[in-house]
Coordinates of C-alpha atoms in Angstrom, one line a residue:
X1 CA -60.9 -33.4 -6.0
X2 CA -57.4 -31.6 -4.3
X3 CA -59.4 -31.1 -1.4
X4 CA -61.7 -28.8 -3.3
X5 CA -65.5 -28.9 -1.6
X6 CA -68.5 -29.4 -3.9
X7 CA -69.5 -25.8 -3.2
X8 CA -66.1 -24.5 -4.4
X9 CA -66.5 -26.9 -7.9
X10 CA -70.0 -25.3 -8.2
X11 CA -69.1 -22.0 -8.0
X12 CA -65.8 -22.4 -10.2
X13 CA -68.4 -24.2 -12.6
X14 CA -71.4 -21.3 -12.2
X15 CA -68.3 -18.6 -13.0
X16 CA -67.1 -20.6 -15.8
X17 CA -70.6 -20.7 -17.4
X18 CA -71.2 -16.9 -16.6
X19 CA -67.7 -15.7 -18.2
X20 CA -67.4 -17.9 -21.5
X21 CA -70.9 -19.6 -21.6
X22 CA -68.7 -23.4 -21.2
X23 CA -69.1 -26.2 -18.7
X24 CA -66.4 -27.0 -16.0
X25 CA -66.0 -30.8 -16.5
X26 CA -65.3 -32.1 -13.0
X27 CA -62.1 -33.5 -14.4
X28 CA -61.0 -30.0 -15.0
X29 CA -62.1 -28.8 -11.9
X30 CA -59.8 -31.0 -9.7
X31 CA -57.1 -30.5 -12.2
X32 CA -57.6 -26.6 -11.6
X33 CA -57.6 -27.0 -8.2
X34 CA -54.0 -29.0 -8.0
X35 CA -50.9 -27.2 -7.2
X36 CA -49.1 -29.8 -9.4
X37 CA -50.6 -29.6 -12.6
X38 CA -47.3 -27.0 -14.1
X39 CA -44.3 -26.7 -13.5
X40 CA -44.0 -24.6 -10.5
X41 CA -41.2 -22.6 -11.6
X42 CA -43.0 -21.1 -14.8
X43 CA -45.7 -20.4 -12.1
X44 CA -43.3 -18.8 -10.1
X45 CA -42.0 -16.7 -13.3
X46 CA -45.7 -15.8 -13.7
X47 CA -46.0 -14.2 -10.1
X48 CA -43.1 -12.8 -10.4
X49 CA -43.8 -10.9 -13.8
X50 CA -47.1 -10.1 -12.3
X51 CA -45.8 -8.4 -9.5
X52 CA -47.7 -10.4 -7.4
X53 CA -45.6 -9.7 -3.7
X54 CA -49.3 -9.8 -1.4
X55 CA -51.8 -12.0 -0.6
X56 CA -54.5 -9.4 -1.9
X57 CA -52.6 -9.1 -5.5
X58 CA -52.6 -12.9 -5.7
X59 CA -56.5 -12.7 -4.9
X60 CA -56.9 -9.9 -7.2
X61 CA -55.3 -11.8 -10.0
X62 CA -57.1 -14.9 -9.6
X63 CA -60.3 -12.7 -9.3
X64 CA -59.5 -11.3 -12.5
X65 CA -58.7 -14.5 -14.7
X66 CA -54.8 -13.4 -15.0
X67 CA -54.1 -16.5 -12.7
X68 CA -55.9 -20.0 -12.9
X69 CA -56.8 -21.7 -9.6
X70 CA -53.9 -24.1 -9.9
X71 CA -51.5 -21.0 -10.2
X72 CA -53.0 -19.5 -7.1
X73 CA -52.2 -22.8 -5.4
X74 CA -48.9 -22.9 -6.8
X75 CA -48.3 -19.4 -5.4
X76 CA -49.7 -20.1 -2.0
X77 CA -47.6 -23.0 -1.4
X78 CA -44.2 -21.3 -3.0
X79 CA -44.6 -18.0 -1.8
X80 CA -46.5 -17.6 0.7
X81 CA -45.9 -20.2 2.5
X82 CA -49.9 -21.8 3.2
X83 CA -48.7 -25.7 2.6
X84 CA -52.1 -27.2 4.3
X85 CA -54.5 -28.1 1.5
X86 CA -57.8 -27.0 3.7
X87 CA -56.3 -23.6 4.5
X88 CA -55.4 -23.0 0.6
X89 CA -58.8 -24.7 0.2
X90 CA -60.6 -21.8 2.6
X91 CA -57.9 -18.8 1.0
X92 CA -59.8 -20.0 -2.4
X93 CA -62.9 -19.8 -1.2
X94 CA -62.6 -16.2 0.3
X95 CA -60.4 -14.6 -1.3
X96 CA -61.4 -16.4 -4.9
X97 CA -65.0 -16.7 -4.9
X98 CA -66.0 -14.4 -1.7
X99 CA -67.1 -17.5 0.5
X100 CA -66.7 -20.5 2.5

């Protein structure tokens, strides 16, 4: 699962179903949670057009649905620098979802 905990699928599942009334397959779920699944540059793009420069506008824009999980974790890795799947892992989990 990218290092994603069960709790962090359930939640990304339990928000999924709250926003748009779908199921998180947990094949999409890992694939959301991988900081490979685009190409990075495009992500990078994104960020950039975004004006994403802070750790609290990335969590504000993955909060908001402007960035996907596997953009976040893109950004994480490029930008800031957080290479160490459990600590992007744990970033998610509080700055995404408001838990550990």
């Amino acid at each position: 699962m990218n290092d994603a905990t069960l709790n962090q699928v359930q939640a990304l599942q339990s928000t999924r179903m709250k926003q748009t009334g779908n199921y998180v397959s947990l094949a999409a779920a890992a694939n959301m949670f991988s900081p490979r699944n685009k190409e990075t540059e495009d992500v990078m793009k994104l960020a950039h057009s975004l004006g994403i420069e802070t750790e609290e506008e990335l969590a504000e824009a993955g909060q908001s649905g402007e960035l996907s999980l596997s953009e976040v974790n893109i950004i994480l890795v490029r930008q800031f620098g957080i290479t160490d799947s459990r600590a992007r892992k744990n970033w998610i989990s509080q700055n995404i979802f408001g838990s550990l």
